[in-house]
Amino acid sequence: MPPKRMNDALLEEIADLLDEGFVVFVHRRTFESLSYPDAARWGEMKSLDGYETVRGRLESEADAFVEVGSLPSKVSFDIMEDFALQLEDARLRERLLSALHSRKPFRYFRQAVEESPEADAWLDFKRERIKAYALEVLADKWD
């Protein structure tokens, strides 16, 4: 389990990186985070400045870092679905659930929620769920 010294600022940073499509690692002693873009989401990134430096450090200090990884699409989908299901506004709930069952669920959900009065609530909900996901992964892998 991650130490209690892991503060909310670090969890916020990890959540931001996961949400932006990065693979995240946390140093066991210093709580420093390292990250690089997830190739599955961003394509080939080896030419990106700093990528080789981060990979080299992770390889040379493999035991020092815990891999949070990237945010799986299934987890992102579940977060969107859970948000939609907890809404009191039946019309918006149905619109979001319909978006999730479309050919491009991520795009259409994002568009529908951003056009709604629940846009800020969505961002808060998503952030808290991603932080909880990160804590769960770290708890499983820390020791």
GROMACS .gro file of C-alpha atoms in nm:
model
  143
    1MET     CA    1   0.000   0.000   0.000
    2PRO     CA    2   0.135   0.346  -0.082
    3PRO     CA    3   0.258   0.535   0.224
    4LYS     CA    4   0.034   0.792   0.387
    5ARG     CA    5   0.288   1.058   0.285
    6MET     CA    6   0.150   1.040  -0.068
    7ASN     CA    7  -0.033   1.370  -0.081
    8ASP     CA    8  -0.328   1.493  -0.279
    9ALA     CA    9  -0.106   1.712  -0.499
   10LEU     CA   10   0.073   1.400  -0.625
   11LEU     CA   11  -0.258   1.222  -0.684
   12GLU     CA   12  -0.382   1.528  -0.875
   13GLU     CA   13  -0.068   1.519  -1.090
   14ILE     CA   14  -0.107   1.147  -1.156
   15ALA     CA   15  -0.476   1.191  -1.240
   16ASP     CA   16  -0.394   1.471  -1.485
   17LEU     CA   17  -0.127   1.262  -1.656
   18LEU     CA   18  -0.352   0.956  -1.680
   19ASP     CA   19  -0.638   1.166  -1.816
   20GLU     CA   20  -0.406   1.315  -2.080
   21GLY     CA   21  -0.297   0.970  -2.198
   22PHE     CA   22   0.038   0.922  -2.026
   23VAL     CA   23   0.198   0.612  -1.876
   24VAL     CA   24   0.287   0.705  -1.517
   25PHE     CA   25   0.546   0.578  -1.270
   26VAL     CA   26   0.600   0.684  -0.905
   27HIS     CA   27   0.931   0.658  -0.720
   28ARG     CA   28   0.890   0.447  -0.406
   29ARG     CA   29   1.105   0.668  -0.182
   30THR     CA   30   1.085   1.022  -0.319
   31PHE     CA   31   0.735   1.004  -0.474
   32GLU     CA   32   0.873   1.164  -0.789
   33SER     CA   33   0.655   1.089  -1.089
   34LEU     CA   34   0.787   1.006  -1.433
   35SER     CA   35   0.571   0.973  -1.739
   36TYR     CA   36   0.567   0.945  -2.114
   37PRO     CA   37   0.284   0.947  -2.370
   38ASP     CA   38   0.105   0.616  -2.413
   39ALA     CA   39   0.186   0.496  -2.765
   40ALA     CA   40  -0.153   0.321  -2.784
   41ARG     CA   41  -0.322   0.659  -2.752
   42TRP     CA   42  -0.070   0.895  -2.910
   43GLY     CA   43   0.110   0.675  -3.162
   44GLU     CA   44   0.484   0.627  -3.188
   45MET     CA   45   0.652   0.868  -2.947
   46LYS     CA   46   1.012   0.753  -2.930
   47SER     CA   47   1.124   1.066  -3.112
   48LEU     CA   48   0.962   1.290  -2.850
   49ASP     CA   49   1.207   1.500  -2.650
   50GLY     CA   50   1.275   1.338  -2.315
   51TYR     CA   51   1.123   1.001  -2.397
   52GLU     CA   52   1.459   0.820  -2.410
   53THR     CA   53   1.572   0.992  -2.089
   54VAL     CA   54   1.260   0.878  -1.903
   55ARG     CA   55   1.283   0.522  -2.041
   56GLY     CA   56   1.653   0.506  -1.955
   57ARG     CA   57   1.592   0.617  -1.599
   58LEU     CA   58   1.308   0.368  -1.557
   59GLU     CA   59   1.528   0.087  -1.687
   60SER     CA   60   1.825   0.181  -1.468
   61GLU     CA   61   1.610   0.218  -1.154
   62ALA     CA   62   1.342  -0.040  -1.230
   63ASP     CA   63   1.295  -0.149  -0.868
   64ALA     CA   64   1.266   0.210  -0.745
   65PHE     CA   65   0.951   0.292  -0.943
   66VAL     CA   66   0.596   0.164  -0.922
   67GLU     CA   67   0.413   0.162  -1.253
   68VAL     CA   68   0.065   0.310  -1.244
   69GLY     CA   69   0.052   0.252  -1.618
   70SER     CA   70  -0.202   0.426  -1.836
   71LEU     CA   71  -0.577   0.459  -1.795
   72PRO     CA   72  -0.741   0.161  -1.969
   73SER     CA   73  -1.023   0.241  -2.210
   74LYS     CA   74  -1.253   0.011  -2.012
   75VAL     CA   75  -1.193   0.214  -1.695
   76SER     CA   76  -1.259   0.540  -1.883
   77PHE     CA   77  -1.579   0.394  -2.027
   78ASP     CA   78  -1.695   0.275  -1.684
   79ILE     CA   79  -1.632   0.621  -1.537
   80MET     CA   80  -1.843   0.781  -1.810
   81GLU     CA   81  -2.120   0.526  -1.765
   82ASP     CA   82  -2.123   0.566  -1.386
   83PHE     CA   83  -2.146   0.944  -1.423
   84ALA     CA   84  -2.439   0.914  -1.661
   85LEU     CA   85  -2.621   0.665  -1.439
   86GLN     CA   86  -2.601   0.887  -1.131
   87LEU     CA   87  -2.755   1.192  -1.302
   88GLU     CA   88  -3.099   1.303  -1.187
   89ASP     CA   89  -3.175   1.473  -1.521
   90ALA     CA   90  -3.333   1.180  -1.709
   91ARG     CA   91  -3.304   1.349  -2.047
   92LEU     CA   92  -2.931   1.415  -2.011
   93ARG     CA   93  -2.877   1.069  -1.860
   94GLU     CA   94  -3.037   0.907  -2.165
   95ARG     CA   95  -2.842   1.131  -2.403
   96LEU     CA   96  -2.512   1.033  -2.240
   97LEU     CA   97  -2.600   0.663  -2.227
   98SER     CA   98  -2.700   0.678  -2.592
   99ALA     CA   99  -2.365   0.839  -2.673
  100LEU     CA  100  -2.189   0.554  -2.492
  101HIS     CA  101  -2.363   0.301  -2.714
  102SER     CA  102  -2.275   0.482  -3.035
  103ARG     CA  103  -2.001   0.399  -3.282
  104LYS     CA  104  -1.768   0.658  -3.122
  105PRO     CA  105  -1.864   0.659  -2.754
  106PHE     CA  106  -1.576   0.868  -2.619
  107ARG     CA  107  -1.618   1.146  -2.872
  108TYR     CA  108  -1.998   1.164  -2.851
  109PHE     CA  109  -2.006   1.142  -2.471
  110ARG     CA  110  -1.751   1.422  -2.441
  111GLN     CA  111  -1.945   1.638  -2.686
  112ALA     CA  112  -2.277   1.578  -2.509
  113VAL     CA  113  -2.145   1.639  -2.159
  114GLU     CA  114  -1.950   1.952  -2.260
  115GLU     CA  115  -2.271   2.101  -2.402
  116SER     CA  116  -2.463   2.028  -2.082
  117PRO     CA  117  -2.496   2.217  -1.752
  118GLU     CA  118  -2.322   1.917  -1.590
  119ALA     CA  119  -1.985   1.980  -1.759
  120ASP     CA  120  -1.812   2.096  -1.438
  121ALA     CA  121  -1.969   1.814  -1.237
  122TRP     CA  122  -1.838   1.569  -1.498
  123LEU     CA  123  -1.482   1.701  -1.469
  124ASP     CA  124  -1.494   1.676  -1.087
  125PHE     CA  125  -1.645   1.326  -1.101
  126LYS     CA  126  -1.388   1.206  -1.354
  127ARG     CA  127  -1.095   1.353  -1.157
  128GLU     CA  128  -1.203   1.183  -0.834
  129ARG     CA  129  -1.256   0.849  -1.006
  130ILE     CA  130  -0.916   0.865  -1.179
  131LYS     CA  131  -0.750   0.947  -0.847
  132ALA     CA  132  -0.927   0.649  -0.688
  133TYR     CA  133  -0.811   0.428  -0.976
  134ALA     CA  134  -0.451   0.546  -0.932
  135LEU     CA  135  -0.463   0.478  -0.557
  136GLU     CA  136  -0.604   0.131  -0.619
  137VAL     CA  137  -0.328   0.047  -0.868
  138LEU     CA  138  -0.058   0.184  -0.637
  139ALA     CA  139  -0.199  -0.011  -0.342
  140ASP     CA  140  -0.185  -0.332  -0.544
  141LYS     CA  141   0.169  -0.276  -0.670
  142TRP     CA  142   0.348  -0.078  -0.397
  143ASP     CA  143   0.507  -0.358  -0.192
   0.00000   0.00000   0.00000
